[in-house]
Amino acid sequence: MQRSIALSGVAAPVLRWRRPLFWLGVAALFALLPMAFRQSFALSMLSQMGIAIIFALSYNMLLGQTGLLSFGHAVYFGLGAFFTAHAINWVGAGKLWFPITFMPLVGGAAGLFFGLILGFVTTRRAGTPFAMISLGIAEMVAASALMFTAFFGGEGGIATNRTAGGPMLGVSYGPQIEVYYLIAAWCLVCMLLMYALTRTPLGRMANAVRDNPERAQFVGYNPTRVRWLMLTLAGFFAGIAGGLAAINYEIVTAETLGVVASGNAVLMAFIGGIGHFWGPILGAVLVTFLQSALSTYTQAWLLYFGLLFLVIILFSPGGIANLITMHRPVWTAGLIKRLLPSYALGAATGAVMLAGLVGLVEMIYHVEAHEAATRTFRFLGIALDPGRIGSWLAILALLAVGLALFSRAARSVRRAWDDITPQLQAREAA
């Protein structure tokens, strides 16, 4: 994890000359993506990714910046979504006038308010006690959602209509493309604000509280107050994400407040990498893609998702972002070409091993789920019959060969890194 701390409180300039160009590039990417992915399924997935990015970054304000492992961050996301849904319904009933474009601010205000109230209690303890308190509050709020049906709508949730209030400046938010651009605009604004926060004295002090709260208190800062402020602000951004989810899905249920939704935020942050600002962005994009796309191909996608999380935690605890950052000095030193042959070998043998593993899982799942139906199914263009021993032997042989080859490829990768390490160390020393 990146541990850059500036105890002096002198913040670096929020924007340097390269950074505006970078953010303009991000804005251009958001604007052009629908032109490359025109299908309704792709637009829906891109919208979900935008919401997930805001949610994951808001969670990283707690875990990555302040060191608070929360199992209840979806509380602020869900409450923001419920308040936004009710506000949209009030607009539809003529009881309130508020543009749908700015409706995520209602969710943000709800997240801010409850972050202020709940954070006052939860941030009095850090570490494991904070994690357990956040879990308890998440369970309490989720149970309350099924008890107070007048506000939460019970198991059916609250339905809404994002076109309430009629078109404004020709935008009705009926077509998905208009909703996508609304989410993309809010995503860009939230990303900018959360990035700017990391460069402020509060963001720096959150890093200090994460790494050494006693020293932060010694220099005159109150760690509890810093945690409280960060949780309140994280609740604000989570509420905005919840408001966008209410507009996108047009329904909010008690599941948005539950531990499963909070677990998704944890997975996105850890898979992407909590030590870097853009790590949770990578995690949000990857997790949303797996949840949306992989589930259409196999019903065992949750198992593959769990395996991916396990592999990331075991072999790259810093997440995908850490892997990318680790290769930056290799790239600048011009040594990446010496790693490519071993990486290509690892990728090829890893694909063989993965094919064997997925084939075995699909064979077992097919036996369990389709025992009464036809036994034969196609995997990678090959017909497999779980009722024949030959199919099992073929898949097991593929897995065994893949494992053996991948083990040799892993040793090749280690040797390649050992070869370039002296040059990297000499370059750093110079």
Short mmCIF file of C-alpha atoms in Angstrom, two decimals, residues 184-379:
data_model
loop_
_atom_site.label_atom_id
_atom_site.label_comp_id
_atom_site.label_asym_id
_atom_site.label_seq_id
_atom_site.Cartn_x
_atom_site.Cartn_y
_atom_site.Cartn_z
CA ALA A 184 -20.96 9.78 -16.89
CA ALA A 185 -21.13 13.50 -16.06
CA TRP A 186 -21.70 12.84 -12.36
CA CYS A 187 -19.00 10.16 -12.37
CA LEU A 188 -16.48 12.60 -13.83
CA VAL A 189 -17.38 15.33 -11.33
CA CYS A 190 -17.20 12.93 -8.37
CA MET A 191 -13.88 11.49 -9.55
CA LEU A 192 -12.42 15.00 -9.79
CA LEU A 193 -13.69 15.98 -6.34
CA MET A 194 -12.46 12.78 -4.69
CA TYR A 195 -9.07 13.11 -6.39
CA ALA A 196 -8.80 16.74 -5.29
CA LEU A 197 -9.62 15.63 -1.74
CA THR A 198 -6.57 13.37 -1.71
CA ARG A 199 -4.38 16.44 -2.31
CA THR A 200 -5.87 18.55 0.50
CA PRO A 201 -4.59 18.70 4.11
CA LEU A 202 -7.61 16.62 5.18
CA GLY A 203 -6.70 13.90 2.67
CA ARG A 204 -3.07 13.94 3.84
CA MET A 205 -4.10 13.75 7.48
CA ALA A 206 -6.40 10.82 6.69
CA ASN A 207 -3.28 9.02 5.38
CA ALA A 208 -1.45 9.94 8.58
CA VAL A 209 -4.31 8.66 10.75
CA ARG A 210 -4.34 5.46 8.72
CA ASP A 211 -0.62 4.84 9.20
CA ASN A 212 0.06 6.19 12.69
CA PRO A 213 -2.84 7.74 14.61
CA GLU A 214 -0.70 8.36 17.70
CA ARG A 215 1.77 10.49 15.75
CA ALA A 216 -1.08 12.38 14.03
CA GLN A 217 -2.53 13.16 17.46
CA PHE A 218 0.90 14.22 18.71
CA VAL A 219 1.18 16.90 16.01
CA GLY A 220 -2.21 18.33 16.98
CA TYR A 221 -4.82 16.51 14.91
CA ASN A 222 -7.71 14.56 16.38
CA PRO A 223 -7.78 11.11 14.67
CA THR A 224 -11.42 10.53 15.60
CA ARG A 225 -12.46 13.82 14.03
CA VAL A 226 -10.48 13.06 10.85
CA ARG A 227 -12.14 9.63 10.58
CA TRP A 228 -15.56 11.20 11.17
CA LEU A 229 -15.04 13.82 8.46
CA MET A 230 -13.81 11.24 5.97
CA LEU A 231 -16.72 8.89 6.67
CA THR A 232 -19.20 11.77 6.29
CA LEU A 233 -17.73 12.77 2.94
CA ALA A 234 -17.57 9.14 1.82
CA GLY A 235 -21.26 8.86 2.73
CA PHE A 236 -21.98 11.90 0.54
CA PHE A 237 -20.38 10.35 -2.54
CA ALA A 238 -21.95 6.93 -1.83
CA GLY A 239 -25.32 8.70 -1.61
CA ILE A 240 -24.74 10.27 -5.04
CA ALA A 241 -24.00 6.80 -6.44
CA GLY A 242 -27.22 5.55 -4.81
CA GLY A 243 -29.19 8.42 -6.34
CA LEU A 244 -27.84 7.56 -9.78
CA ALA A 245 -28.75 3.90 -9.19
CA ALA A 246 -32.35 4.93 -8.39
CA ILE A 247 -32.53 6.89 -11.66
CA ASN A 248 -30.91 4.10 -13.68
CA TYR A 249 -32.90 1.11 -12.36
CA GLU A 250 -36.13 2.99 -11.46
CA ILE A 251 -36.53 0.72 -8.43
CA VAL A 252 -34.82 0.53 -5.06
CA THR A 253 -35.09 -2.49 -2.77
CA ALA A 254 -33.76 -3.41 0.65
CA GLU A 255 -30.95 -5.37 -1.02
CA THR A 256 -29.16 -2.09 -1.82
CA LEU A 257 -28.63 -1.58 1.93
CA GLY A 258 -27.43 -5.09 2.72
CA VAL A 259 -24.10 -6.68 3.49
CA VAL A 260 -23.88 -8.16 -0.02
CA ALA A 261 -23.86 -4.67 -1.56
CA SER A 262 -21.20 -3.58 0.94
CA GLY A 263 -19.21 -6.71 0.09
CA ASN A 264 -19.23 -5.70 -3.55
CA ALA A 265 -17.54 -2.42 -2.62
CA VAL A 266 -14.89 -4.32 -0.64
CA LEU A 267 -14.24 -6.66 -3.61
CA MET A 268 -13.97 -3.80 -6.10
CA ALA A 269 -11.51 -1.93 -3.89
CA PHE A 270 -9.32 -4.97 -3.14
CA ILE A 271 -9.28 -6.39 -6.67
CA GLY A 272 -8.45 -3.00 -8.19
CA GLY A 273 -5.99 -2.01 -5.47
CA ILE A 274 -6.64 0.18 -2.44
CA GLY A 275 -3.19 1.78 -2.46
CA HIS A 276 -3.84 3.82 -5.60
CA PHE A 277 -6.58 6.29 -6.48
CA TRP A 278 -7.36 4.59 -9.79
CA GLY A 279 -7.22 1.06 -8.33
CA PRO A 280 -10.89 0.99 -7.24
CA ILE A 281 -11.82 2.34 -10.69
CA LEU A 282 -10.20 -0.70 -12.31
CA GLY A 283 -11.86 -2.96 -9.76
CA ALA A 284 -15.29 -1.40 -10.33
CA VAL A 285 -15.02 -1.82 -14.10
CA LEU A 286 -13.80 -5.44 -13.86
CA VAL A 287 -16.28 -6.56 -11.20
CA THR A 288 -19.23 -4.94 -13.01
CA PHE A 289 -18.16 -6.59 -16.26
CA LEU A 290 -17.89 -10.00 -14.61
CA GLN A 291 -21.23 -9.62 -12.85
CA SER A 292 -23.02 -8.44 -16.01
CA ALA A 293 -21.30 -10.31 -18.83
CA LEU A 294 -19.99 -13.52 -17.26
CA SER A 295 -23.37 -14.30 -15.70
CA THR A 296 -24.91 -14.50 -19.19
CA TYR A 297 -22.53 -17.32 -20.18
CA THR A 298 -22.46 -19.51 -17.08
CA GLN A 299 -24.46 -19.88 -13.93
CA ALA A 300 -21.29 -20.78 -12.06
CA TRP A 301 -19.95 -17.22 -12.47
CA LEU A 302 -19.98 -16.57 -8.72
CA LEU A 303 -17.47 -19.40 -8.29
CA TYR A 304 -15.14 -17.90 -10.91
CA PHE A 305 -15.58 -14.49 -9.29
CA GLY A 306 -14.56 -15.91 -5.92
CA LEU A 307 -11.54 -17.64 -7.48
CA LEU A 308 -10.44 -14.36 -9.07
CA PHE A 309 -10.64 -12.61 -5.69
CA LEU A 310 -8.68 -15.43 -4.07
CA VAL A 311 -5.93 -15.29 -6.72
CA ILE A 312 -5.63 -11.50 -6.41
CA ILE A 313 -5.36 -11.61 -2.62
CA LEU A 314 -2.83 -14.49 -2.66
CA PHE A 315 -0.52 -13.36 -5.45
CA SER A 316 -1.03 -9.59 -5.65
CA PRO A 317 -2.33 -8.19 -2.35
CA GLY A 318 -1.95 -4.68 -3.76
CA GLY A 319 -4.44 -5.45 -6.53
CA ILE A 320 -4.27 -4.91 -10.28
CA ALA A 321 -3.08 -1.32 -9.84
CA ASN A 322 -0.06 -2.54 -7.90
CA LEU A 323 0.87 -4.91 -10.74
CA ILE A 324 0.74 -2.05 -13.23
CA THR A 325 2.75 0.27 -10.98
CA MET A 326 5.36 -2.43 -10.41
CA HIS A 327 6.07 -2.48 -14.15
CA ARG A 328 6.43 1.29 -14.55
CA PRO A 329 10.20 1.40 -13.73
CA VAL A 330 10.74 -1.64 -15.95
CA TRP A 331 9.04 0.17 -18.82
CA THR A 332 10.95 3.43 -18.33
CA ALA A 333 14.25 1.50 -18.15
CA GLY A 334 13.47 -0.20 -21.48
CA LEU A 335 13.65 -3.67 -19.90
CA ILE A 336 10.07 -4.75 -20.52
CA LYS A 337 11.04 -6.61 -23.70
CA ARG A 338 13.15 -8.99 -21.61
CA LEU A 339 10.07 -9.95 -19.60
CA LEU A 340 7.71 -10.38 -22.53
CA PRO A 341 8.82 -13.90 -23.63
CA SER A 342 8.32 -15.34 -20.14
CA TYR A 343 5.04 -13.45 -19.77
CA ALA A 344 3.80 -14.81 -23.11
CA LEU A 345 4.73 -18.33 -21.99
CA GLY A 346 2.94 -17.78 -18.69
CA ALA A 347 -0.18 -16.45 -20.44
CA ALA A 348 -0.30 -19.39 -22.88
CA THR A 349 0.17 -22.06 -20.20
CA GLY A 350 -2.16 -20.19 -17.86
CA ALA A 351 -4.85 -20.29 -20.55
CA VAL A 352 -4.42 -24.07 -20.83
CA MET A 353 -4.67 -24.47 -17.06
CA LEU A 354 -7.69 -22.15 -16.90
CA ALA A 355 -9.43 -24.08 -19.70
CA GLY A 356 -8.96 -27.30 -17.75
CA LEU A 357 -10.20 -25.75 -14.50
CA VAL A 358 -13.27 -24.14 -16.10
CA GLY A 359 -14.03 -27.35 -17.99
CA LEU A 360 -13.92 -29.36 -14.76
CA VAL A 361 -16.17 -26.86 -12.95
CA GLU A 362 -18.66 -26.84 -15.82
CA MET A 363 -18.69 -30.67 -15.92
CA ILE A 364 -19.44 -30.87 -12.18
CA TYR A 365 -22.02 -28.09 -12.38
CA HIS A 366 -23.67 -29.72 -15.40
CA VAL A 367 -24.04 -32.99 -13.51
CA GLU A 368 -25.58 -31.20 -10.52
CA ALA A 369 -27.91 -28.88 -12.42
CA HIS A 370 -28.84 -30.88 -15.51
CA GLU A 371 -28.95 -34.47 -14.34
CA ALA A 372 -32.45 -35.03 -15.72
CA ALA A 373 -31.79 -33.14 -18.95
CA THR A 374 -29.43 -33.93 -21.80
CA ARG A 375 -25.96 -34.75 -20.59
CA THR A 376 -23.92 -33.55 -23.54
CA PHE A 377 -22.90 -29.89 -23.67
CA ARG A 378 -20.35 -27.91 -25.65
CA PHE A 379 -17.25 -26.39 -24.09
#
